[in-house]
Backbone as numpy.savetxt, mean C-alpha at the origin, in Angstrom:
# Nx Ny Nz CAx CAy CAz Cx Cy Cz
-22.99 -4.13 -0.51 -22.05 -4.77 -0.06 -20.99 -4.85 1.32
-21.11 -3.96 1.96 -20.93 -3.33 3.18 -21.62 -3.92 4.25
-22.74 -4.42 4.03 -23.35 -5.13 5.17 -23.06 -6.44 5.17
-22.63 -6.94 3.64 -22.64 -8.22 3.48 -21.40 -8.68 4.36
-20.42 -7.76 4.28 -18.76 -7.67 5.17 -18.74 -8.05 6.50
-20.12 -6.65 6.96 -19.86 -6.44 8.16 -20.68 -8.12 8.75
-22.11 -8.78 8.06 -22.37 -9.77 8.62 -21.75 -11.04 8.71
-20.36 -10.90 7.35 -19.75 -12.40 7.39 -18.82 -12.04 8.31
-18.42 -10.94 9.02 -17.56 -11.04 10.27 -18.22 -11.27 11.27
-19.25 -10.86 11.65 -19.73 -11.69 12.70 -19.75 -12.93 12.92
-20.12 -14.03 11.62 -20.16 -14.91 11.31 -19.05 -16.00 11.69
-18.26 -15.47 12.17 -16.52 -16.13 12.45 -15.62 -15.83 14.04
-15.71 -16.65 14.30 -14.58 -16.71 15.77 -12.98 -16.39 15.20
-12.77 -16.80 14.21 -11.63 -16.43 14.10 -11.59 -15.71 12.89
-10.52 -14.65 12.83 -10.92 -13.63 11.52 -8.88 -12.98 11.30
-8.11 -13.82 9.81 -6.79 -13.49 9.53 -6.98 -12.26 8.91
-6.49 -11.48 9.00 -6.61 -10.13 7.66 -4.71 -10.69 7.28
-4.67 -10.52 5.71 -3.67 -10.27 5.15 -3.47 -8.42 4.63
-2.30 -8.79 4.14 -2.29 -7.27 2.63 -0.95 -8.00 1.77
-0.69 -6.95 1.04 0.07 -7.49 -0.36 1.58 -7.76 0.35
2.25 -8.18 -0.20 3.88 -7.97 0.31 4.79 -6.72 -0.20
5.83 -6.20 0.29 6.48 -5.32 0.54 5.30 -4.05 1.15
4.71 -4.09 2.72 3.80 -3.08 2.74 4.32 -1.38 2.76
3.06 -0.62 2.43 3.41 0.60 2.69 2.28 0.89 3.31
2.00 2.26 3.79 1.27 2.64 5.10 -0.22 2.48 4.59
-0.45 2.55 3.76 -1.84 1.91 3.08 -2.08 0.30 3.59
-0.96 -0.24 3.11 -1.24 -1.65 3.50 -1.29 -2.25 5.04
-0.60 -1.76 5.82 -0.43 -1.69 7.38 -1.77 -0.97 7.84
-2.03 0.42 7.40 -3.51 1.29 8.05 -4.36 0.30 7.46
-4.87 -0.12 6.09 -6.05 -1.02 6.14 -5.90 -2.29 7.04
-5.06 -3.10 6.67 -4.89 -4.56 7.59 -5.10 -4.43 8.84
-4.14 -3.91 9.74 -3.97 -3.63 10.83 -5.14 -2.65 11.78
-5.54 -1.94 10.61 -6.85 -0.97 11.19 -8.07 -1.32 11.28
-8.27 -2.52 9.97 -9.22 -3.27 10.48 -9.42 -4.42 11.48
-8.16 -4.64 11.91 -8.22 -6.20 12.64 -8.43 -5.33 13.80
-7.95 -4.25 14.19 -7.90 -3.90 15.68 -9.55 -2.69 15.57
-10.18 -2.47 14.81 -11.67 -2.62 14.75 -12.40 -3.39 14.71
-12.16 -4.37 14.32 -12.80 -5.93 14.63 -12.50 -6.44 16.04
-11.28 -6.69 16.45 -11.29 -7.07 18.12 -12.07 -5.76 18.73
-12.10 -4.42 18.67 -12.55 -3.74 19.34 -14.06 -3.77 20.03
-14.41 -4.00 18.39 -16.07 -4.34 18.35 -16.66 -5.26 18.53
-15.51 -6.67 18.74 -16.00 -8.09 19.21 -15.11 -8.71 19.86
-15.00 -8.68 21.33 -13.91 -8.97 22.21 -13.59 -10.17 22.33
-14.45 -10.98 21.88 -14.66 -12.62 22.05 -13.74 -13.11 20.93
-13.82 -12.77 19.71 -13.28 -13.34 18.54 -11.40 -13.15 18.68
-11.03 -13.88 18.25 -9.56 -13.54 17.61 -9.41 -13.45 16.26
-9.03 -12.42 16.28 -8.78 -11.28 15.11 -6.61 -11.25 14.74
-6.40 -11.47 13.93 -5.13 -11.49 13.68 -4.51 -11.00 12.49
-3.42 -10.25 12.24 -2.97 -9.78 11.28 -1.52 -10.51 10.59
-1.40 -10.91 9.65 -0.29 -11.54 8.96 0.83 -11.07 8.21
2.19 -11.84 7.64 2.45 -10.56 6.79 4.31 -10.93 7.51
4.82 -10.86 6.32 6.59 -9.91 6.87 6.49 -8.94 7.01
7.10 -8.69 8.72 7.02 -7.21 8.81 7.98 -6.26 8.00
7.91 -4.98 7.76 8.88 -4.07 7.30 9.14 -3.12 8.07
11.08 -3.07 8.58 11.17 -2.59 9.45 10.58 -1.08 9.25
10.77 -0.47 8.34 10.67 0.97 7.73 8.95 1.42 8.35
8.35 0.87 8.56 7.49 0.88 9.00 7.15 0.79 10.75
7.88 0.26 11.30 7.87 0.32 12.90 7.31 0.99 13.58
7.28 2.44 13.22 6.57 3.75 14.12 5.25 3.06 13.81
4.84 2.43 12.80 2.97 2.60 12.24 2.28 1.32 13.38
2.80 -0.48 13.05 2.40 -1.18 13.73 3.38 -2.55 13.62
3.02 -3.63 14.20 3.98 -5.08 13.89 2.51 -5.89 13.29
2.98 -6.94 12.47 1.69 -7.81 12.34 1.99 -8.94 13.81
0.86 -9.97 13.85 0.87 -10.76 14.50 1.82 -11.87 14.02
2.22 -12.99 15.12 2.45 -13.92 14.69 1.30 -15.64 14.87
1.16 -15.39 13.32 -0.10 -16.36 13.23 0.44 -18.41 12.76
-0.17 -19.17 13.50 0.19 -20.71 13.30 -0.97 -20.85 12.13
-0.16 -22.04 11.73 -1.26 -23.06 10.46 -2.35 -23.45 11.20
-2.51 -23.54 12.36 -3.52 -23.80 12.90 -4.90 -23.15 13.00
-4.26 -21.58 13.28 -4.81 -20.64 13.48 -5.86 -20.31 12.28
-4.98 -20.87 10.76 -6.33 -20.88 9.76 -7.56 -21.57 9.58
-7.82 -22.96 10.16 -8.19 -23.65 10.58 -9.60 -22.72 11.00
-10.81 -23.15 9.97 -12.11 -22.70 9.97 -12.38 -20.68 10.19
-10.84 -20.20 9.56 -10.99 -18.93 9.91 -11.25 -18.00 8.38
-11.97 -16.80 9.00 -12.58 -16.03 7.84 -11.08 -15.32 7.27
-10.81 -15.24 5.92 -9.92 -14.57 5.63 -10.07 -13.30 4.69
-9.65 -11.95 5.33 -9.79 -10.94 5.03 -8.80 -10.23 4.15
-8.66 -9.87 2.35 -7.68 -9.33 2.08 -7.81 -8.36 1.89
-6.47 -7.11 2.09 -6.85 -5.78 1.76 -5.49 -5.53 1.08
-6.03 -4.30 0.13 -5.06 -3.43 -0.69 -4.05 -4.52 -1.40
-4.94 -5.52 -1.82 -3.90 -6.37 -2.71 -4.51 -6.88 -4.33
-4.06 -6.32 -5.47 -4.90 -6.54 -6.64 -4.97 -7.96 -6.80
-3.98 -8.95 -6.83 -3.88 -10.03 -7.09 -3.31 -11.01 -6.07
-3.48 -12.38 -6.49 -3.51 -13.39 -5.31 -1.44 -13.61 -5.61
-1.09 -13.45 -6.62 0.59 -12.96 -6.53 0.84 -12.21 -5.90
0.45 -11.60 -5.03 0.88 -10.09 -4.35 0.33 -10.57 -2.77
-0.47 -11.53 -2.32 -1.00 -11.69 -0.82 0.37 -11.97 -0.21
0.52 -11.54 0.67 2.01 -11.74 1.63 1.29 -12.91 2.16
1.94 -14.30 2.64 1.82 -15.43 3.44 0.37 -15.83 2.48
1.50 -17.18 2.06 0.17 -17.94 1.21 -0.56 -18.87 1.55
-0.22 -18.92 3.15 -1.44 -19.36 3.75 -3.10 -19.05 3.58
-3.47 -18.34 3.22 -4.75 -17.36 2.94 -5.68 -18.30 2.28
-5.33 -19.43 1.88 -5.52 -20.10 1.01 -6.33 -21.56 1.95
-6.00 -21.22 2.99 -6.04 -22.16 4.37 -7.65 -22.16 5.07
-7.95 -21.16 4.92 -8.99 -20.26 5.48 -10.64 -21.16 5.16
-11.60 -20.37 5.42 -12.92 -21.01 5.13 -13.59 -20.20 4.28
-13.43 -18.98 4.35 -13.85 -17.83 3.42 -12.93 -16.50 2.93
-12.83 -16.11 1.94 -12.28 -15.32 1.38 -13.16 -14.30 1.49
-12.40 -12.64 1.94 -13.02 -11.65 1.15 -12.19 -10.58 0.78
-12.40 -9.88 -0.14 -11.23 -9.43 -0.88 -12.00 -7.80 -0.54
-10.94 -6.75 -0.19 -11.03 -5.18 0.17 -10.25 -4.53 -0.84
-10.47 -3.73 -1.77 -9.31 -3.12 -2.76 -9.90 -1.84 -3.46
-8.76 -0.96 -3.77 -9.10 -0.27 -4.50 -8.17 -0.38 -5.72
-7.82 -1.18 -6.63 -6.96 -1.39 -7.56 -8.17 -2.17 -8.86
-7.55 -1.97 -10.02 -8.63 -2.27 -10.88 -8.48 -3.83 -10.22
-9.38 -4.50 -10.86 -10.25 -5.36 -10.61 -10.24 -6.89 -11.40
-8.50 -6.90 -11.80 -8.20 -8.03 -13.06 -7.91 -9.23 -12.52
-7.94 -9.12 -11.00 -8.19 -10.68 -10.62 -9.22 -11.01 -9.59
-9.78 -11.16 -10.21 -11.27 -11.44 -9.25 -11.70 -12.44 -7.79
-10.53 -12.30 -7.46 -10.43 -13.60 -5.96 -11.11 -13.09 -5.56
-11.37 -14.54 -4.11 -12.27 -14.17 -2.86 -14.10 -14.97 -3.17
-14.42 -14.71 -1.95 -15.42 -15.37 -2.36 -16.67 -13.92 -2.03
-16.21 -12.89 -1.47 -16.71 -11.91 -1.45 -15.84 -10.90 -2.09
-15.95 -9.93 -2.95 -15.47 -8.82 -2.96 -16.08 -7.53 -2.65
-14.97 -6.60 -2.62 -15.50 -5.21 -2.54 -14.68 -4.28 -3.15
-14.52 -3.80 -4.06 -13.48 -3.47 -4.92 -14.21 -1.65 -5.29
-13.25 -0.64 -5.34 -14.06 0.75 -5.61 -12.48 1.56 -6.20
-12.40 1.25 -7.43 -11.60 2.04 -7.85 -11.08 3.54 -8.02
-12.44 4.03 -7.36 -12.22 5.60 -7.10 -12.04 6.19 -5.73
-11.65 4.93 -4.60 -11.58 5.27 -3.64 -9.72 5.77 -3.58
-9.35 6.66 -3.20 -7.95 7.15 -2.58 -7.19 5.89 -2.03
-7.60 5.10 -0.94 -7.00 4.04 -0.44 -8.00 3.59 0.50
-7.17 2.04 0.48 -8.17 1.35 1.33 -8.29 1.49 2.52
-7.82 2.38 2.93 -8.11 2.48 4.99 -9.03 3.66 4.63
-9.20 4.16 3.26 -10.55 5.37 3.17 -11.45 4.64 3.34
-11.84 3.40 2.47 -12.49 2.07 2.18 -13.14 1.64 3.45
-12.24 1.41 4.57 -12.37 0.90 5.71 -13.28 1.90 6.99
-12.88 3.25 6.73 -13.86 4.11 7.18 -14.88 3.89 6.62
-15.20 3.67 5.53 -16.85 3.72 4.93 -17.12 2.80 5.87
-16.26 1.61 5.50 -17.24 0.03 6.59 -17.36 0.73 7.33
-16.32 1.36 8.50 -17.15 1.77 10.01 -17.77 2.60 10.03
-18.52 3.68 8.82 -19.55 4.65 8.78 -20.87 3.67 8.89
-20.42 2.72 7.95 -21.98 1.89 7.37 -22.11 0.80 9.04
-21.54 0.15 9.70 -20.95 -0.28 10.75 -21.93 0.23 12.39
-21.37 1.49 11.96 -21.77 2.33 13.16 -23.26 2.50 13.19
-23.81 3.00 12.30 -25.26 2.80 11.84 -25.91 1.39 11.92
-25.08 0.64 11.75 -25.74 -1.16 11.53 -25.74 -1.78 12.49
-24.55 -1.57 13.38 -24.31 -2.81 14.46 -23.65 -1.78 15.69
-23.73 -0.61 15.55 -22.66 0.14 16.79 -21.62 0.23 17.29
-20.49 -0.42 15.91 -19.43 -0.03 15.92 -18.72 1.00 16.50
-17.93 1.45 17.09 -17.07 2.20 17.49 -15.27 1.69 16.88
-14.93 3.05 17.45 -13.30 3.68 16.90 -12.56 3.88 18.47
-11.05 3.96 18.37 -10.31 4.55 19.55 -9.46 5.28 18.66
-8.57 6.08 19.36 -7.32 6.80 18.63 -6.43 5.82 17.68
-6.28 5.15 18.21 -4.67 3.86 17.82 -5.43 3.16 16.72
-6.73 3.01 16.42 -7.35 2.64 15.26 -7.25 3.98 13.68
-7.60 5.43 14.75 -8.09 6.35 13.79 -6.77 6.60 13.01
-5.72 6.45 13.95 -4.11 6.69 13.38 -3.64 5.85 12.64
-3.96 4.68 12.55 -3.60 3.48 11.32 -4.27 4.33 10.07
-5.48 4.06 10.35 -6.31 4.55 8.89 -6.25 5.89 8.12
-5.73 7.06 9.45 -5.39 8.25 8.66 -3.82 7.86 7.93
-3.19 7.57 8.51 -1.62 7.15 8.25 -1.75 6.44 6.71
-2.84 5.96 6.41 -2.67 4.49 5.22 -3.11 5.89 4.24
-4.64 7.26 4.26 -4.86 7.53 3.65 -4.20 8.64 3.40
-3.23 9.01 4.24 -1.97 10.19 4.20 -1.00 9.18 2.98
-0.53 8.58 3.09 0.37 7.52 2.61 0.20 7.45 0.85
-0.93 7.19 0.65 -2.05 6.72 -0.29 -2.16 8.09 -1.21
-2.16 9.31 -0.38 -2.33 10.51 -1.37 -1.83 11.24 -1.60
-0.54 10.67 -0.90 0.92 11.84 -0.92 0.61 12.54 -0.63
0.43 12.79 0.85 -0.21 13.90 2.02 -1.36 14.72 1.00
-2.40 13.90 0.63 -3.07 14.82 -0.08 -2.86 15.16 -1.34
-2.08 15.12 -1.85 -1.60 16.20 -3.15 -2.15 15.36 -4.94
-2.22 13.88 -4.36 -2.57 12.99 -5.42 -4.07 13.25 -6.38
-4.46 13.27 -7.29 -5.30 13.51 -8.04 -6.84 12.90 -6.97
-6.59 11.42 -6.60 -7.54 10.45 -6.10 -8.08 10.87 -5.14
-7.51 12.02 -4.37 -7.82 12.85 -3.06 -8.97 13.69 -3.43
-9.99 13.23 -2.97 -11.39 13.86 -3.18 -11.97 14.50 -1.74
-13.32 15.21 -2.14 -13.69 15.68 -0.56 -14.21 14.87 0.53
-14.30 13.65 -0.13 -14.84 12.50 1.19 -13.70 11.96 1.05
-12.62 12.13 0.82 -11.33 11.87 1.66 -11.16 12.78 2.47
-10.97 13.79 2.28 -10.93 15.01 3.45 -11.89 15.33 4.57
-13.29 14.32 4.04 -14.00 14.20 4.95 -13.30 13.45 6.38
-12.91 12.47 5.72 -12.95 11.15 6.66 -11.37 11.30 7.12
-10.96 11.89 6.60 -9.32 12.46 7.25 -9.60 13.00 8.95
-10.25 14.26 8.70 -10.68 15.10 9.28 -11.67 14.52 10.55
-12.28 13.62 9.99 -13.27 12.81 10.98 -12.12 12.13 11.88
-10.84 11.31 11.06 -10.06 10.39 12.05 -9.72 11.18 13.22
-8.79 12.58 12.81 -8.19 13.59 13.09 -8.87 13.83 14.56
-10.52 13.73 14.73 -11.22 14.13 15.95 -10.97 13.36 17.56
-10.51 12.02 17.27 -9.83 11.01 17.95 -8.68 10.96 18.63
-7.71 12.22 18.14 -7.11 12.70 19.19 -5.77 12.34 19.25
-5.54 11.57 18.20 -3.78 10.61 18.48 -3.00 12.15 17.81
-1.99 11.74 17.80 -0.64 12.51 17.49 -0.09 12.65 16.80
-0.90 13.30 15.79 -0.78 13.55 14.45 0.96 14.04 13.83
1.75 14.72 14.49 2.98 15.34 14.57 4.08 13.89 14.24
3.92 13.43 15.48 4.34 12.06 15.59 4.76 11.09 14.57
3.02 11.20 13.84 2.80 10.38 13.16 3.53 10.55 11.92
3.76 11.77 11.42 4.06 12.53 9.98 5.38 12.41 9.80
5.94 12.46 11.55 7.63 12.17 11.81 8.28 10.78 11.37
7.21 9.92 12.00 7.60 8.55 11.64 7.59 8.09 10.51
6.25 9.14 9.30 6.33 8.80 8.04 7.50 8.93 7.05
7.65 10.31 7.46 8.39 11.59 6.70 10.08 11.82 7.10
9.98 11.52 8.20 11.57 11.86 8.52 12.63 10.52 8.08
13.81 10.78 7.41 14.90 10.13 7.66 15.87 10.12 7.97
16.66 8.67 8.24 17.98 9.06 8.08 19.27 9.52 6.77
19.99 10.12 8.05 20.91 10.85 7.12 21.82 9.71 5.55
21.84 8.75 5.55 21.63 8.02 4.94 20.83 8.02 3.47
19.72 8.02 3.95 18.76 7.97 2.84 18.61 9.15 2.56
18.92 10.23 2.82 18.66 11.58 2.42 19.76 12.03 1.18
21.15 11.37 1.72 22.16 11.25 1.13 22.27 10.58 -0.09
21.27 9.43 -0.33 20.86 8.81 -1.51 19.86 9.53 -2.25
18.84 9.96 -1.47 18.38 11.24 -2.12 18.75 12.56 -3.12
20.15 12.95 -2.71 20.86 13.91 -3.17 21.39 13.12 -4.30
22.13 11.72 -4.59 22.27 11.26 -5.50 21.36 11.30 -6.85
20.11 10.68 -6.11 18.76 10.70 -7.27 18.80 12.17 -7.67
18.76 13.22 -7.43 18.35 14.21 -8.33 20.04 14.89 -8.68
20.61 14.02 -8.14 21.98 14.73 -9.40 22.27 13.65 -10.71
21.30 12.38 -10.39 22.22 11.51 -11.41 20.80 11.09 -12.53
19.19 11.63 -12.27 18.42 11.31 -12.93 18.49 11.73 -14.38
17.68 10.89 -15.02 17.89 11.34 -16.67 16.14 12.06 -17.08
16.27 12.70 -17.55 14.90 12.73 -18.33 14.98 13.30 -19.56
14.28 12.92 -20.67 14.49 13.32 -22.27 13.43 13.80 -22.99
13.29 14.83 -23.70 12.57 15.77 -24.15 11.10 16.10 -24.06
10.76 14.19 -24.31 9.27 14.39 -24.07 8.92 14.49 -22.47
9.60 14.92 -21.64 9.00 14.53 -20.24 9.50 12.98 -19.67
9.68 11.81 -20.25 10.07 10.97 -19.67 11.76 10.62 -18.43
11.35 10.21 -17.10 12.44 10.30 -16.53 12.77 9.02 -15.91
14.26 8.73 -15.60 14.49 7.34 -14.80 15.99 7.92 -14.09
15.87 6.61 -13.12 17.07 6.98 -12.43 17.53 5.30 -11.94
18.42 4.71 -12.33 18.63 3.75 -11.92 19.78 3.50 -10.36
19.34 2.44 -9.52 20.09 2.30 -8.17 20.45 0.90 -7.99
21.74 1.19 -8.47 22.28 -0.44 -8.40 22.43 -1.18 -7.01
23.15 -2.20 -7.37 23.15 -2.83 -5.57 24.62 -1.97 -5.08
25.46 -1.84 -6.47 26.55 -1.02 -5.61 26.49 0.53 -5.46
25.15 1.25 -5.75 24.87 2.46 -5.31 24.09 2.49 -3.91
23.59 1.37 -4.21 22.63 0.98 -1.96 23.69 0.49 -1.09
24.77 -0.06 -1.49 25.99 -0.45 -0.29 26.34 0.57 -0.32
26.78 1.39 -1.14 27.45 2.97 -1.06 26.77 3.66 0.32
25.85 4.19 -0.04 24.74 4.74 1.17 23.99 3.84 2.28
24.96 2.54 2.15 23.94 1.81 3.14 22.64 1.87 3.36
21.79 1.45 2.49 20.81 1.47 2.53 20.34 0.22 1.55
18.54 -0.10 2.23 18.32 -1.37 1.34 16.88 -1.00 0.50
16.74 -1.86 -0.28 15.83 -1.72 -1.78 14.58 -1.04 -1.00
14.10 -1.77 0.56 12.71 -1.05 0.59 13.12 0.16 1.02
14.09 0.86 1.61 14.27 2.19 2.45 14.38 3.00 0.73
14.90 2.48 -0.12 15.12 3.08 -1.70 13.70 3.10 -2.24
13.14 2.43 -1.81 11.80 2.73 -2.33 10.63 4.05 -2.34
11.08 4.08 -0.72 10.84 5.43 -0.19 10.89 6.90 -1.09
11.54 6.38 -1.69 12.29 7.87 -2.80 11.68 7.99 -3.89
10.58 7.06 -4.13 10.12 7.20 -5.65 9.61 8.39 -6.38
8.60 9.24 -5.53 8.25 10.27 -5.15 9.20 11.85 -5.75
10.36 11.80 -5.55 11.28 12.57 -5.39 11.67 13.30 -6.57
10.70 12.45 -7.55 11.09 13.41 -9.16 9.88 13.97 -9.06
8.91 14.18 -8.58 7.54 14.60 -8.48 7.78 16.26 -8.75
8.45 16.65 -8.15 8.83 17.97 -8.28 9.20 18.88 -9.81
9.76 18.04 -10.18 11.09 18.46 -11.67 9.70 18.68 -12.31
10.07 19.82 -13.00 9.47 20.69 -13.77 9.26 19.86 -15.54
8.23 19.34 -15.66 8.36 19.07 -17.43 8.59 17.29 -17.37
8.47 16.76 -16.25 8.20 15.96 -15.65 6.89 15.53 -16.08
6.73 14.51 -17.20 5.43 13.79 -17.27 5.05 12.69 -16.28
6.31 11.46 -16.45 6.53 10.18 -16.02 7.94 9.72 -15.25
8.10 8.89 -14.54 9.25 8.22 -14.53 9.19 7.08 -13.82
10.15 5.82 -14.06 10.73 5.00 -13.29 12.22 4.95 -12.53
11.81 4.63 -11.37 13.36 4.24 -10.55 13.28 2.77 -11.01
14.72 2.69 -10.92 15.14 0.96 -11.12 15.82 0.83 -9.48
15.06 -0.56 -8.92 16.13 -0.67 -7.47 16.92 -1.85 -7.75
18.00 -1.88 -7.97 18.35 -3.44 -8.13 18.35 -4.54 -6.65
17.81 -5.37 -6.99 17.81 -6.95 -6.04 18.92 -7.27 -5.78
18.74 -8.68 -5.25 19.47 -9.89 -4.80 18.90 -10.60 -6.23
17.70 -10.55 -6.75 17.47 -11.52 -7.54 16.40 -10.89 -8.98
16.30 -9.64 -8.96 15.76 -8.77 -9.79 15.66 -7.21 -9.58
15.46 -6.56 -10.60 15.53 -5.49 -10.26 14.00 -4.64 -10.22
13.59 -3.77 -9.25 12.55 -3.60 -8.91 11.88 -2.32 -9.46
10.68 -2.44 -10.39 10.55 -0.89 -11.19 9.68 -0.40 -10.39
9.94 1.15 -10.25 8.45 1.93 -9.63 8.53 2.97 -10.59
7.14 3.00 -10.94 6.32 3.79 -11.92 5.44 5.10 -11.28
5.90 5.91 -11.76 5.04 6.99 -11.48 4.55 8.07 -12.66
3.33 8.97 -12.52 3.27 9.13 -13.39 2.16 10.73 -13.24
2.17 11.97 -14.20 1.90 13.33 -13.51 0.46 12.75 -14.34
0.20 11.76 -15.30 -0.70 12.43 -16.32 -0.87 10.86 -17.65
0.12 10.85 -17.92 -0.10 8.92 -18.54 -0.42 8.32 -17.67
-1.01 7.14 -18.25 -1.75 5.98 -17.39 -0.64 5.46 -17.55
-0.05 4.73 -16.70 1.24 3.70 -16.87 0.81 2.28 -16.24
0.14 1.89 -15.52 -0.28 0.55 -15.20 0.28 -0.31 -16.18
-0.34 -0.10 -17.51 -0.72 -1.02 -18.60 1.04 -1.49 -18.53
1.73 -0.92 -19.00 3.52 -1.01 -18.68 3.88 -2.41 -17.30
3.48 -1.56 -16.51 3.39 -2.28 -15.33 2.96 -4.02 -15.63
1.97 -4.14 -15.97 1.46 -4.97 -15.95 2.45 -6.05 -17.00
2.62 -5.58 -18.01 3.48 -5.99 -19.07 4.67 -6.76 -18.96
4.92 -6.03 -17.74 6.31 -6.67 -16.93 6.24 -7.66 -15.68
4.69 -8.11 -15.10 4.41 -9.12 -14.70 4.19 -8.47 -13.47
3.83 -6.88 -13.25 3.14 -6.28 -12.10 2.00 -5.72 -12.14
1.39 -4.16 -11.76 0.58 -3.74 -11.89 0.01 -2.55 -10.65
-1.06 -2.31 -10.31 -0.84 -1.13 -9.41 -2.24 0.23 -10.15
-2.01 1.02 -9.79 -2.87 2.59 -9.82 -2.38 2.52 -11.39
-3.58 3.60 -12.12 -2.89 4.54 -13.73 -2.04 5.26 -12.96
-1.51 5.91 -12.06 -0.38 6.99 -12.15 0.62 6.16 -10.93
0.54 5.27 -10.82 1.29 4.40 -9.31 1.50 3.04 -9.77
2.48 2.13 -10.21 2.52 0.63 -10.16 3.69 0.26 -9.67
3.83 -0.46 -10.26 5.01 -1.48 -10.05 5.65 -2.87 -10.30
6.52 -3.29 -11.23 6.90 -4.26 -11.35 8.41 -4.72 -11.18
8.43 -5.45 -11.81 10.09 -6.32 -11.48 10.72 -6.95 -13.07
11.60 -6.74 -13.38 12.59 -7.21 -14.39 14.18 -8.08 -14.08
14.37 -8.87 -14.71 15.63 -9.75 -14.71 16.80 -8.71 -14.69
17.02 -7.91 -15.43 18.11 -7.66 -16.23 18.04 -6.04 -16.64
19.16 -5.56 -16.88 18.91 -4.03 -17.23 18.85 -3.58 -18.25
19.14 -4.32 -19.60 18.70 -4.91 -20.64 16.93 -4.73 -20.90
16.42 -5.43 -20.25 14.95 -5.05 -20.09 14.59 -3.81 -19.41
15.48 -3.56 -18.45 15.17 -2.24 -17.59 14.83 -1.19 -18.61
16.09 -1.01 -19.86 15.79 0.00 -20.98 14.65 -0.08 -22.33
14.26 -1.12 -21.78 12.62 -1.35 -22.80 11.59 -1.17 -22.07
11.66 -0.60 -20.91 10.40 -0.29 -19.63 10.68 1.19 -19.94
11.98 1.88 -20.15 12.16 3.35 -20.00 11.57 4.09 -21.59
11.75 2.66 -22.67 11.02 2.78 -24.07 9.53 2.92 -24.32
9.14 1.84 -23.64 7.95 2.24 -23.58 7.11 3.23 -22.85
7.61 3.82 -21.65 7.22 4.84 -21.56 7.25 6.15 -22.33
8.53 5.88 -23.11 8.63 6.87 -24.17 7.10 6.83 -25.27
6.65 5.92 -25.44 5.02 5.72 -26.42 4.58 6.16 -25.91
4.03 6.63 -24.59 2.75 6.73 -23.56 2.83 8.31 -24.39
């Protein structure tokens, strides 16, 4: 499969890469990391990354401005996106050929060529695999800026190597990426340093989360709370792992109120929770998923579903 993807990349003069809406480090790491990897090894190709930029990822990268004309006869590669509803920039449909590279359950088997590995810690790790194959097959090379992107994606999706998805291969790839000599300290600062107001909101989370006797926790961040701390929905989502250190917590949910919906961020230390995410129109990994509901009454139903696990 990896060689099929490499052969497909070689056939096209224009390549546009997509990822999911509301991106995280693995979305940018895999999408823009692969974009830069292709551009480095095929300098005559036009390679672009599209999607709405998230300011919380300013430290990592920025997508390109891609025109409708750019999509004509282009190869489309979508990374880290389980279903078509979550692909950022619906113009992916305008391309000539579609490749899906993902590590989520393959419930929506879209694309002309699919490489899905649910055992991978991140799609950035999968891009490292692709690079290793391409290095042997087509003598690809990598540089420090690409290694930085892929390392950030792996770190982000493994929770700094603490999640169960971390394997020996994950650590081997991470160690290999570090040999390219990028500034990992500055990268970690960009990923984990927060503004004072977000840290104060984290204090609010610690003071106001609820956990029942079964170990199911939740916290509700209303629009009023976000306004009080001057934090937007994307920034608040960065706090979803804050409850991971609570003793006795088996799974939890963050409800973050947006203008038109309430975002649902689910996390677990053991029980599989992506089935609940799917029930409410979302999806994700067995222990880390997301969805959205329309009302606080519906949010209560999510909590009740968690209690049934």
